[in-house]
């Protein structure tokens, strides 16, 4: 009876079923006992059965699925944002390069109005592959001079170059009102006349407020 109870508890086999079992002729009892011991060791290592394991698994799986779905949403949004950024950069580059070319033409025109038609000037992108982040080199070479930088120009020449660049920017999208605060201070009389002619030229489309101490400009 005791053995029958143990068999029923440990192996879930009734004693009647056990009696009707036939062992193979080559059945190795010693190996069978070792295998039983090994399996018992495995069962022991598994520890106690957690009746809430399935419920905990379902909860964790639900959380995992939710996080995985959110992660996929973020990855999809990342791809969409990168595509949007690429499109915006392309449009910004195109608009910038178009504006840059227009400004360059205006800069050359106004610069030569200040000096003469043989003078050389230019605007150069130092990194044309990334125009939005590229430094811009300003070239200004009045007749008879070959400066390596703007700092080698005289004060009047630097002022005229800067004014030419400002007007070039202004002509890209003219403003209704422009204010000049003593821009003509470093200029000699000849260059002041050129500056005033430019003011008169562009005053057809904008109003200019000029702060000056120069009598020629006032006149």
Short mmCIF file of N, CA and C in Angstrom, two decimals, residues 20-132:
data_model
loop_
_atom_site.label_atom_id
_atom_site.label_comp_id
_atom_site.label_asym_id
_atom_site.label_seq_id
_atom_site.Cartn_x
_atom_site.Cartn_y
_atom_site.Cartn_z
N UNK A 20 0.67 -4.01 -14.97
CA UNK A 20 0.46 -4.45 -16.36
C UNK A 20 1.58 -3.98 -17.29
N UNK A 21 2.51 -3.16 -16.78
CA UNK A 21 3.60 -2.70 -17.62
C UNK A 21 4.62 -3.80 -17.83
N UNK A 22 5.14 -3.88 -19.02
CA UNK A 22 6.17 -4.86 -19.33
C UNK A 22 7.47 -4.14 -19.62
N UNK A 23 8.51 -4.62 -18.97
CA UNK A 23 9.83 -4.01 -19.18
C UNK A 23 10.52 -4.69 -20.33
N UNK A 24 11.30 -3.89 -21.05
CA UNK A 24 12.05 -4.47 -22.17
C UNK A 24 13.08 -5.44 -21.62
N UNK A 25 13.45 -6.38 -22.45
CA UNK A 25 14.40 -7.40 -22.01
C UNK A 25 15.77 -6.78 -21.70
N UNK A 26 16.11 -5.73 -22.41
CA UNK A 26 17.42 -5.11 -22.17
C UNK A 26 17.33 -3.93 -21.21
N UNK A 27 16.25 -3.87 -20.42
CA UNK A 27 16.07 -2.77 -19.48
C UNK A 27 17.20 -2.77 -18.46
N UNK A 28 17.87 -1.58 -18.29
CA UNK A 28 19.01 -1.45 -17.38
C UNK A 28 18.54 -0.70 -16.15
N UNK A 29 18.37 -1.41 -15.08
CA UNK A 29 17.84 -0.82 -13.85
C UNK A 29 18.79 0.25 -13.28
N UNK A 30 20.08 0.00 -13.36
CA UNK A 30 21.05 0.94 -12.79
C UNK A 30 21.01 2.27 -13.55
N UNK A 31 20.98 2.18 -14.87
CA UNK A 31 20.90 3.41 -15.67
C UNK A 31 19.58 4.14 -15.42
N UNK A 32 18.53 3.36 -15.26
CA UNK A 32 17.22 3.97 -15.00
C UNK A 32 17.22 4.72 -13.68
N UNK A 33 17.86 4.16 -12.67
CA UNK A 33 17.93 4.83 -11.37
C UNK A 33 18.75 6.12 -11.47
N UNK A 34 19.85 6.06 -12.24
CA UNK A 34 20.67 7.26 -12.42
C UNK A 34 19.89 8.36 -13.15
N UNK A 35 19.11 7.94 -14.15
CA UNK A 35 18.31 8.91 -14.90
C UNK A 35 17.25 9.52 -14.00
N UNK A 36 16.67 8.68 -13.11
CA UNK A 36 15.67 9.19 -12.18
C UNK A 36 16.30 10.21 -11.24
N UNK A 37 17.49 9.90 -10.74
CA UNK A 37 18.17 10.83 -9.84
C UNK A 37 18.49 12.16 -10.56
N UNK A 38 18.90 12.04 -11.83
CA UNK A 38 19.22 13.25 -12.59
C UNK A 38 17.98 14.12 -12.77
N UNK A 39 16.88 13.46 -13.12
CA UNK A 39 15.65 14.22 -13.33
C UNK A 39 15.13 14.82 -12.03
N UNK A 40 15.29 14.07 -10.94
CA UNK A 40 14.88 14.62 -9.64
C UNK A 40 15.72 15.85 -9.28
N UNK A 41 17.02 15.79 -9.63
CA UNK A 41 17.88 16.95 -9.38
C UNK A 41 17.41 18.16 -10.18
N UNK A 42 17.03 17.90 -11.41
CA UNK A 42 16.52 19.00 -12.24
C UNK A 42 15.23 19.58 -11.66
N UNK A 43 14.34 18.69 -11.26
CA UNK A 43 13.09 19.17 -10.67
C UNK A 43 13.35 19.97 -9.40
N UNK A 44 14.31 19.50 -8.60
CA UNK A 44 14.64 20.21 -7.36
C UNK A 44 15.19 21.61 -7.67
N UNK A 45 16.02 21.68 -8.72
CA UNK A 45 16.61 22.98 -9.09
C UNK A 45 15.57 23.95 -9.63
N UNK A 46 14.49 23.39 -10.17
CA UNK A 46 13.44 24.27 -10.65
C UNK A 46 12.79 25.06 -9.52
N UNK A 47 12.87 24.54 -8.32
CA UNK A 47 12.27 25.22 -7.18
C UNK A 47 10.76 25.02 -7.11
N UNK A 48 10.15 25.79 -6.22
CA UNK A 48 8.71 25.65 -6.03
C UNK A 48 7.95 26.19 -7.25
N UNK A 49 6.83 25.60 -7.51
CA UNK A 49 5.97 26.04 -8.60
C UNK A 49 5.28 27.34 -8.20
N UNK A 50 5.38 28.36 -9.07
CA UNK A 50 4.73 29.64 -8.82
C UNK A 50 3.37 29.63 -9.53
N UNK A 51 2.29 29.52 -8.79
CA UNK A 51 0.96 29.47 -9.43
C UNK A 51 0.60 30.77 -10.15
N UNK A 52 1.32 31.88 -9.84
CA UNK A 52 1.02 33.17 -10.47
C UNK A 52 1.93 33.46 -11.66
N UNK A 53 2.75 32.44 -12.02
CA UNK A 53 3.73 32.67 -13.08
C UNK A 53 3.05 33.02 -14.40
N UNK A 54 1.99 32.28 -14.73
CA UNK A 54 1.31 32.54 -16.01
C UNK A 54 0.72 33.94 -16.04
N UNK A 55 0.10 34.33 -14.92
CA UNK A 55 -0.48 35.67 -14.84
C UNK A 55 0.62 36.74 -14.95
N UNK A 56 1.75 36.49 -14.26
CA UNK A 56 2.86 37.44 -14.33
C UNK A 56 3.43 37.50 -15.74
N UNK A 57 3.50 36.34 -16.38
CA UNK A 57 4.01 36.30 -17.75
C UNK A 57 3.12 37.11 -18.68
N UNK A 58 1.80 36.92 -18.55
CA UNK A 58 0.87 37.65 -19.41
C UNK A 58 1.01 39.17 -19.20
N UNK A 59 1.18 39.57 -17.93
CA UNK A 59 1.33 40.99 -17.63
C UNK A 59 2.63 41.53 -18.25
N UNK A 60 3.72 40.79 -18.06
CA UNK A 60 4.99 41.23 -18.63
C UNK A 60 4.94 41.24 -20.15
N UNK A 61 4.28 40.23 -20.73
CA UNK A 61 4.17 40.17 -22.19
C UNK A 61 3.37 41.35 -22.72
N UNK A 62 2.30 41.71 -21.98
CA UNK A 62 1.49 42.86 -22.39
C UNK A 62 2.33 44.14 -22.36
N UNK A 63 3.12 44.30 -21.28
CA UNK A 63 3.98 45.48 -21.18
C UNK A 63 5.03 45.46 -22.28
N UNK A 64 5.61 44.29 -22.52
CA UNK A 64 6.63 44.17 -23.57
C UNK A 64 6.05 44.53 -24.92
N UNK A 65 4.85 44.01 -25.23
CA UNK A 65 4.24 44.30 -26.52
C UNK A 65 3.94 45.79 -26.65
N UNK A 66 3.49 46.42 -25.54
CA UNK A 66 3.21 47.85 -25.58
C UNK A 66 4.48 48.66 -25.83
N UNK A 67 5.56 48.30 -25.13
CA UNK A 67 6.83 49.01 -25.32
C UNK A 67 7.38 48.78 -26.72
N UNK A 68 7.25 47.54 -27.22
CA UNK A 68 7.73 47.25 -28.57
C UNK A 68 6.95 48.07 -29.60
N UNK A 69 5.64 48.21 -29.38
CA UNK A 69 4.82 49.01 -30.29
C UNK A 69 5.23 50.49 -30.24
N UNK A 70 5.47 51.00 -29.02
CA UNK A 70 5.91 52.39 -28.89
C UNK A 70 7.28 52.58 -29.55
N UNK A 71 8.16 51.61 -29.37
CA UNK A 71 9.49 51.69 -29.98
C UNK A 71 9.36 51.76 -31.51
N UNK A 72 8.49 50.93 -32.06
CA UNK A 72 8.31 50.94 -33.50
C UNK A 72 7.75 52.27 -33.97
N UNK A 73 6.83 52.84 -33.17
CA UNK A 73 6.28 54.17 -33.51
C UNK A 73 7.40 55.21 -33.54
N UNK A 74 8.31 55.13 -32.55
CA UNK A 74 9.42 56.08 -32.49
C UNK A 74 10.34 55.90 -33.69
N UNK A 75 10.62 54.64 -34.06
CA UNK A 75 11.48 54.39 -35.21
C UNK A 75 10.84 54.90 -36.50
N UNK A 76 9.53 54.68 -36.63
CA UNK A 76 8.82 55.19 -37.81
C UNK A 76 8.86 56.72 -37.84
N UNK A 77 8.66 57.33 -36.63
CA UNK A 77 8.70 58.79 -36.56
C UNK A 77 10.10 59.31 -36.89
N UNK A 78 11.12 58.57 -36.46
CA UNK A 78 12.50 58.98 -36.76
C UNK A 78 12.74 58.99 -38.26
N UNK A 79 12.29 57.94 -38.94
CA UNK A 79 12.46 57.88 -40.39
C UNK A 79 11.73 59.04 -41.06
N UNK A 80 10.49 59.29 -40.59
CA UNK A 80 9.70 60.39 -41.16
C UNK A 80 10.38 61.74 -40.93
N UNK A 81 10.89 61.95 -39.70
CA UNK A 81 11.56 63.21 -39.39
C UNK A 81 12.83 63.39 -40.22
N UNK A 82 13.59 62.31 -40.36
CA UNK A 82 14.81 62.40 -41.16
C UNK A 82 14.50 62.75 -42.61
N UNK A 83 13.41 62.18 -43.13
CA UNK A 83 13.01 62.50 -44.49
C UNK A 83 12.57 63.97 -44.60
N UNK A 84 11.83 64.43 -43.58
CA UNK A 84 11.40 65.83 -43.57
C UNK A 84 12.59 66.77 -43.48
N UNK A 85 13.55 66.43 -42.61
CA UNK A 85 14.76 67.25 -42.46
C UNK A 85 15.52 67.30 -43.78
N UNK A 86 15.62 66.14 -44.45
CA UNK A 86 16.33 66.11 -45.73
C UNK A 86 15.64 67.00 -46.76
N UNK A 87 14.32 66.93 -46.81
CA UNK A 87 13.58 67.77 -47.76
C UNK A 87 13.75 69.26 -47.43
N UNK A 88 13.68 69.58 -46.13
CA UNK A 88 13.85 70.98 -45.73
C UNK A 88 15.25 71.49 -46.05
N UNK A 89 16.25 70.64 -45.81
CA UNK A 89 17.62 71.05 -46.12
C UNK A 89 17.80 71.27 -47.62
N UNK A 90 17.20 70.41 -48.42
CA UNK A 90 17.30 70.58 -49.87
C UNK A 90 16.66 71.90 -50.30
N UNK A 91 15.46 72.17 -49.76
CA UNK A 91 14.78 73.42 -50.12
C UNK A 91 15.56 74.64 -49.61
N UNK A 92 16.07 74.52 -48.37
CA UNK A 92 16.84 75.63 -47.81
C UNK A 92 18.11 75.87 -48.62
N UNK A 93 18.79 74.79 -49.02
CA UNK A 93 20.00 74.93 -49.82
C UNK A 93 19.69 75.60 -51.16
N UNK A 94 18.59 75.15 -51.79
CA UNK A 94 18.22 75.74 -53.09
C UNK A 94 17.91 77.24 -52.93
N UNK A 95 17.11 77.58 -51.91
CA UNK A 95 16.76 78.99 -51.70
C UNK A 95 18.00 79.82 -51.35
N UNK A 96 18.86 79.25 -50.52
CA UNK A 96 20.06 79.99 -50.13
C UNK A 96 20.97 80.23 -51.34
N UNK A 97 21.19 79.19 -52.13
CA UNK A 97 22.08 79.34 -53.29
C UNK A 97 21.50 80.32 -54.30
N UNK A 98 20.17 80.28 -54.48
CA UNK A 98 19.54 81.25 -55.39
C UNK A 98 19.73 82.67 -54.88
N UNK A 99 19.47 82.87 -53.58
CA UNK A 99 19.65 84.20 -52.98
C UNK A 99 21.12 84.62 -53.03
N UNK A 100 22.01 83.68 -52.77
CA UNK A 100 23.45 83.98 -52.77
C UNK A 100 23.90 84.47 -54.16
N UNK A 101 23.43 83.80 -55.20
CA UNK A 101 23.81 84.21 -56.55
C UNK A 101 23.28 85.61 -56.88
N UNK A 102 22.05 85.90 -56.45
CA UNK A 102 21.48 87.24 -56.69
C UNK A 102 22.27 88.30 -55.93
N UNK A 103 22.58 88.02 -54.66
CA UNK A 103 23.35 88.97 -53.84
C UNK A 103 24.72 89.21 -54.45
N UNK A 104 25.34 88.16 -54.97
CA UNK A 104 26.66 88.30 -55.57
C UNK A 104 26.62 89.26 -56.77
N UNK A 105 25.59 89.13 -57.60
CA UNK A 105 25.45 90.02 -58.76
C UNK A 105 25.27 91.46 -58.31
N UNK A 106 24.39 91.68 -57.32
CA UNK A 106 24.17 93.04 -56.81
C UNK A 106 25.44 93.60 -56.16
N UNK A 107 26.16 92.75 -55.45
CA UNK A 107 27.39 93.20 -54.79
C UNK A 107 28.41 93.71 -55.81
N UNK A 108 28.59 92.95 -56.89
CA UNK A 108 29.54 93.36 -57.91
C UNK A 108 29.10 94.67 -58.56
N UNK A 109 27.81 94.79 -58.84
CA UNK A 109 27.29 95.99 -59.48
C UNK A 109 27.50 97.23 -58.60
N UNK A 110 27.12 97.14 -57.34
CA UNK A 110 27.22 98.31 -56.45
C UNK A 110 28.68 98.61 -56.12
N UNK A 111 29.49 97.57 -55.92
CA UNK A 111 30.92 97.77 -55.63
C UNK A 111 31.58 98.55 -56.77
N UNK A 112 31.27 98.18 -58.00
CA UNK A 112 31.88 98.87 -59.14
C UNK A 112 31.30 100.27 -59.31
N UNK A 113 30.08 100.49 -58.79
CA UNK A 113 29.52 101.85 -58.81
C UNK A 113 30.29 102.73 -57.83
N UNK A 114 30.72 102.16 -56.72
CA UNK A 114 31.50 102.92 -55.74
C UNK A 114 32.92 103.18 -56.24
N UNK A 115 33.49 102.21 -56.93
CA UNK A 115 34.87 102.35 -57.39
C UNK A 115 34.85 102.60 -58.90
N UNK A 116 35.13 101.59 -59.71
CA UNK A 116 34.96 101.72 -61.16
C UNK A 116 34.76 100.34 -61.76
N UNK A 117 34.44 100.30 -63.05
CA UNK A 117 34.08 99.04 -63.68
C UNK A 117 35.19 98.03 -63.77
N UNK A 118 36.43 98.44 -63.57
CA UNK A 118 37.55 97.51 -63.65
C UNK A 118 37.88 96.87 -62.31
N UNK A 119 37.24 97.34 -61.25
CA UNK A 119 37.53 96.78 -59.92
C UNK A 119 36.91 95.38 -59.79
N UNK A 120 37.57 94.58 -58.99
CA UNK A 120 37.17 93.18 -58.86
C UNK A 120 36.65 92.93 -57.45
N UNK A 121 35.55 92.19 -57.37
CA UNK A 121 35.02 91.78 -56.07
C UNK A 121 34.23 90.49 -56.27
N UNK A 122 34.03 89.78 -55.18
CA UNK A 122 33.30 88.52 -55.29
C UNK A 122 32.90 88.03 -53.91
N UNK A 123 31.94 87.11 -53.90
CA UNK A 123 31.54 86.39 -52.69
C UNK A 123 31.73 84.91 -52.97
N UNK A 124 32.49 84.23 -52.13
CA UNK A 124 32.85 82.83 -52.40
C UNK A 124 32.47 81.96 -51.20
N UNK A 125 31.74 80.88 -51.50
CA UNK A 125 31.45 79.87 -50.46
C UNK A 125 32.68 78.99 -50.29
N UNK A 126 33.21 78.94 -49.09
CA UNK A 126 34.41 78.14 -48.86
C UNK A 126 34.11 76.66 -48.77
N UNK A 127 32.86 76.32 -48.47
CA UNK A 127 32.46 74.91 -48.42
C UNK A 127 31.16 74.74 -49.21
N UNK A 128 31.25 74.70 -50.54
CA UNK A 128 30.04 74.67 -51.36
C UNK A 128 29.18 73.42 -51.16
N UNK A 129 29.77 72.34 -50.63
CA UNK A 129 28.99 71.11 -50.40
C UNK A 129 28.00 71.28 -49.26
N UNK A 130 28.28 72.19 -48.33
CA UNK A 130 27.36 72.47 -47.22
C UNK A 130 27.14 73.98 -47.16
N UNK A 131 26.38 74.51 -48.09
CA UNK A 131 26.26 75.98 -48.19
C UNK A 131 25.67 76.64 -46.95
N UNK A 132 24.76 75.95 -46.25
CA UNK A 132 24.13 76.58 -45.08
C UNK A 132 25.11 76.75 -43.92
#
